[in-house]
PDB file of C-alpha atoms in Angstrom:
ATOM      1  CA  UNK A   1     -37.145 -17.080  22.553  1.00  0.00           C
ATOM      2  CA  UNK A   2     -35.100 -15.877  25.488  1.00  0.00           C
ATOM      3  CA  UNK A   3     -32.453 -13.213  24.915  1.00  0.00           C
ATOM      4  CA  UNK A   4     -30.403 -14.239  27.944  1.00  0.00           C
ATOM      5  CA  UNK A   5     -26.814 -14.939  27.011  1.00  0.00           C
ATOM      6  CA  UNK A   6     -27.039 -12.900  23.822  1.00  0.00           C
ATOM      7  CA  UNK A   7     -23.821 -10.903  23.318  1.00  0.00           C
ATOM      8  CA  UNK A   8     -24.099  -7.153  23.529  1.00  0.00           C
ATOM      9  CA  UNK A   9     -23.291  -5.140  20.418  1.00  0.00           C
ATOM     10  CA  UNK A  10     -20.018  -3.269  21.066  1.00  0.00           C
ATOM     11  CA  UNK A  11     -21.312   0.270  20.625  1.00  0.00           C
ATOM     12  CA  UNK A  12     -22.469  -0.310  17.053  1.00  0.00           C
ATOM     13  CA  UNK A  13     -25.420   1.672  15.700  1.00  0.00           C
ATOM     14  CA  UNK A  14     -28.776  -0.054  15.216  1.00  0.00           C
ATOM     15  CA  UNK A  15     -28.602   0.288  11.423  1.00  0.00           C
ATOM     16  CA  UNK A  16     -25.628  -2.104  11.588  1.00  0.00           C
ATOM     17  CA  UNK A  17     -26.772  -4.469  14.337  1.00  0.00           C
ATOM     18  CA  UNK A  18     -30.444  -4.869  13.374  1.00  0.00           C
ATOM     19  CA  UNK A  19     -29.828  -6.512   9.966  1.00  0.00           C
ATOM     20  CA  UNK A  20     -26.966  -8.615  11.351  1.00  0.00           C
ATOM     21  CA  UNK A  21     -29.111  -9.980  14.169  1.00  0.00           C
ATOM     22  CA  UNK A  22     -31.623 -11.300  11.630  1.00  0.00           C
ATOM     23  CA  UNK A  23     -29.005 -13.534   9.952  1.00  0.00           C
ATOM     24  CA  UNK A  24     -28.499 -17.270  10.437  1.00  0.00           C
ATOM     25  CA  UNK A  25     -25.385 -18.534  12.237  1.00  0.00           C
ATOM     26  CA  UNK A  26     -23.899 -19.569   8.863  1.00  0.00           C
ATOM     27  CA  UNK A  27     -24.519 -16.150   7.342  1.00  0.00           C
ATOM     28  CA  UNK A  28     -23.032 -14.516  10.441  1.00  0.00           C
ATOM     29  CA  UNK A  29     -19.855 -16.579   9.976  1.00  0.00           C
ATOM     30  CA  UNK A  30     -19.692 -15.421   6.349  1.00  0.00           C
ATOM     31  CA  UNK A  31     -20.186 -11.812   7.462  1.00  0.00           C
ATOM     32  CA  UNK A  32     -17.472 -12.203  10.114  1.00  0.00           C
ATOM     33  CA  UNK A  33     -15.016 -13.632   7.575  1.00  0.00           C
ATOM     34  CA  UNK A  34     -15.793 -10.803   5.154  1.00  0.00           C
ATOM     35  CA  UNK A  35     -15.420  -8.173   7.896  1.00  0.00           C
ATOM     36  CA  UNK A  36     -12.028  -9.604   8.871  1.00  0.00           C
ATOM     37  CA  UNK A  37     -10.838  -9.706   5.239  1.00  0.00           C
ATOM     38  CA  UNK A  38     -12.108  -6.160   4.703  1.00  0.00           C
ATOM     39  CA  UNK A  39     -10.296  -4.943   7.825  1.00  0.00           C
ATOM     40  CA  UNK A  40      -7.070  -6.582   6.601  1.00  0.00           C
ATOM     41  CA  UNK A  41      -7.492  -4.937   3.183  1.00  0.00           C
ATOM     42  CA  UNK A  42      -8.137  -1.518   4.744  1.00  0.00           C
ATOM     43  CA  UNK A  43      -5.026  -1.860   6.926  1.00  0.00           C
ATOM     44  CA  UNK A  44      -2.985  -2.722   3.837  1.00  0.00           C
ATOM     45  CA  UNK A  45      -4.457   0.272   1.971  1.00  0.00           C
ATOM     46  CA  UNK A  46      -3.639   2.561   4.891  1.00  0.00           C
ATOM     47  CA  UNK A  47      -0.062   1.248   4.936  1.00  0.00           C
ATOM     48  CA  UNK A  48       0.265   1.684   1.161  1.00  0.00           C
ATOM     49  CA  UNK A  49      -1.027   5.258   1.466  1.00  0.00           C
ATOM     50  CA  UNK A  50       1.444   5.963   4.280  1.00  0.00           C
ATOM     51  CA  UNK A  51       4.294   4.527   2.206  1.00  0.00           C
ATOM     52  CA  UNK A  52       3.311   6.658  -0.794  1.00  0.00           C
ATOM     53  CA  UNK A  53       3.078   9.777   1.369  1.00  0.00           C
ATOM     54  CA  UNK A  54       6.455   9.036   2.886  1.00  0.00           C
ATOM     55  CA  UNK A  55       8.036   8.568  -0.548  1.00  0.00           C
ATOM     56  CA  UNK A  56       6.525  11.835  -1.755  1.00  0.00           C
ATOM     57  CA  UNK A  57       7.411  13.910   1.314  1.00  0.00           C
ATOM     58  CA  UNK A  58      10.644  12.482   2.732  1.00  0.00           C
ATOM     59  CA  UNK A  59      13.741  14.612   2.324  1.00  0.00           C
ATOM     60  CA  UNK A  60      16.822  13.405   0.461  1.00  0.00           C
ATOM     61  CA  UNK A  61      20.217  12.461   1.907  1.00  0.00           C
ATOM     62  CA  UNK A  62      21.636  15.916   1.146  1.00  0.00           C
ATOM     63  CA  UNK A  63      19.043  17.537   3.411  1.00  0.00           C
ATOM     64  CA  UNK A  64      19.766  15.008   6.155  1.00  0.00           C
ATOM     65  CA  UNK A  65      23.506  15.712   5.838  1.00  0.00           C
ATOM     66  CA  UNK A  66      22.764  19.451   6.112  1.00  0.00           C
ATOM     67  CA  UNK A  67      20.770  18.878   9.292  1.00  0.00           C
ATOM     68  CA  UNK A  68      23.564  16.835  10.830  1.00  0.00           C
ATOM     69  CA  UNK A  69      26.177  19.455   9.899  1.00  0.00           C
ATOM     70  CA  UNK A  70      24.022  22.079  11.635  1.00  0.00           C
ATOM     71  CA  UNK A  71      23.927  19.971  14.817  1.00  0.00           C
ATOM     72  CA  UNK A  72      20.419  18.509  14.536  1.00  0.00           C
ATOM     73  CA  UNK A  73      19.900  14.871  15.444  1.00  0.00           C
ATOM     74  CA  UNK A  74      18.581  12.777  12.523  1.00  0.00           C
ATOM     75  CA  UNK A  75      18.018   9.516  14.381  1.00  0.00           C
ATOM     76  CA  UNK A  76      14.398   9.191  15.557  1.00  0.00           C
ATOM     77  CA  UNK A  77      15.541   7.139  18.556  1.00  0.00           C
ATOM     78  CA  UNK A  78      17.262  10.271  19.910  1.00  0.00           C
ATOM     79  CA  UNK A  79      13.837  11.877  20.405  1.00  0.00           C
ATOM     80  CA  UNK A  80      11.646  10.853  23.321  1.00  0.00           C
ATOM     81  CA  UNK A  81       8.266  11.073  21.549  1.00  0.00           C
ATOM     82  CA  UNK A  82       9.293  10.056  18.017  1.00  0.00           C
ATOM     83  CA  UNK A  83       8.814   6.421  16.948  1.00  0.00           C
ATOM     84  CA  UNK A  84      11.535   4.646  14.973  1.00  0.00           C
ATOM     85  CA  UNK A  85       9.241   4.496  11.910  1.00  0.00           C
ATOM     86  CA  UNK A  86       9.237   8.314  11.629  1.00  0.00           C
ATOM     87  CA  UNK A  87      10.869  10.096   8.735  1.00  0.00           C
ATOM     88  CA  UNK A  88      12.037  13.646   8.117  1.00  0.00           C
ATOM     89  CA  UNK A  89       9.896  15.930   5.979  1.00  0.00           C
ATOM     90  CA  UNK A  90       9.688  19.646   5.222  1.00  0.00           C
ATOM     91  CA  UNK A  91       6.565  21.581   6.174  1.00  0.00           C
ATOM     92  CA  UNK A  92       5.679  25.123   5.166  1.00  0.00           C
ATOM     93  CA  UNK A  93       3.989  26.608   8.225  1.00  0.00           C
ATOM     94  CA  UNK A  94       3.158  29.838   6.407  1.00  0.00           C
ATOM     95  CA  UNK A  95       4.319  31.194   3.046  1.00  0.00           C
ATOM     96  CA  UNK A  96       8.095  31.343   2.951  1.00  0.00           C
ATOM     97  CA  UNK A  97       8.679  29.593   6.294  1.00  0.00           C
ATOM     98  CA  UNK A  98       9.953  26.024   5.866  1.00  0.00           C
ATOM     99  CA  UNK A  99      10.845  23.700   8.722  1.00  0.00           C
ATOM    100  CA  UNK A 100      12.060  20.131   9.128  1.00  0.00           C
ATOM    101  CA  UNK A 101       9.734  17.826  11.050  1.00  0.00           C
ATOM    102  CA  UNK A 102       9.638  14.208  12.029  1.00  0.00           C
ATOM    103  CA  UNK A 103       6.441  12.701  10.633  1.00  0.00           C
ATOM    104  CA  UNK A 104       4.739   9.359  11.251  1.00  0.00           C
ATOM    105  CA  UNK A 105       1.372   7.704  11.024  1.00  0.00           C
ATOM    106  CA  UNK A 106      -0.763   7.212  14.160  1.00  0.00           C
ATOM    107  CA  UNK A 107      -3.823   5.191  13.222  1.00  0.00           C
ATOM    108  CA  UNK A 108      -5.904   7.256  10.807  1.00  0.00           C
ATOM    109  CA  UNK A 109      -3.958  10.477  11.303  1.00  0.00           C
ATOM    110  CA  UNK A 110      -0.442  11.863  11.009  1.00  0.00           C
ATOM    111  CA  UNK A 111       1.732  13.061  13.871  1.00  0.00           C
ATOM    112  CA  UNK A 112       4.852  15.186  13.714  1.00  0.00           C
ATOM    113  CA  UNK A 113       7.518  16.820  15.835  1.00  0.00           C
ATOM    114  CA  UNK A 114       9.581  19.890  15.033  1.00  0.00           C
ATOM    115  CA  UNK A 115      13.297  19.494  14.262  1.00  0.00           C
ATOM    116  CA  UNK A 116      14.489  22.872  12.998  1.00  0.00           C
ATOM    117  CA  UNK A 117      14.369  25.454  10.210  1.00  0.00           C
ATOM    118  CA  UNK A 118      15.316  24.458   6.670  1.00  0.00           C
ATOM    119  CA  UNK A 119      17.867  27.266   6.465  1.00  0.00           C
ATOM    120  CA  UNK A 120      20.169  28.354   9.249  1.00  0.00           C
ATOM    121  CA  UNK A 121      20.464  31.991  10.359  1.00  0.00           C
ATOM    122  CA  UNK A 122      23.856  32.033   8.586  1.00  0.00           C
ATOM    123  CA  UNK A 123      22.256  31.274   5.187  1.00  0.00           C
ATOM    124  CA  UNK A 124      20.464  34.618   4.825  1.00  0.00           C
TER     125      UNK A 124
END
């Protein structure tokens, strides 16, 4: 049987492609449907995890009011590299040093951008 016209595997390892290539067209359609449903489920899980993380880490309205009173912008659209889905969180960079950051999900990882310290110099 000629292999001309056979689609190339898109960078998948042989342990994935070899068993798939042995399947009938009907089984391949079933595999494709399962892979699509699994991808949808994983995206939903990732979104649910991001929502849970946001709920656990986002600061309250009082903290946002404090930031605004200290002259920090609390609208993500005011920042060039911060997407509108970002939220404000507090990070401890080393023991005793707390800072406000914008945080958002980028694919499988988190991204953030510095806003300012949790306490002002006047709060000492």
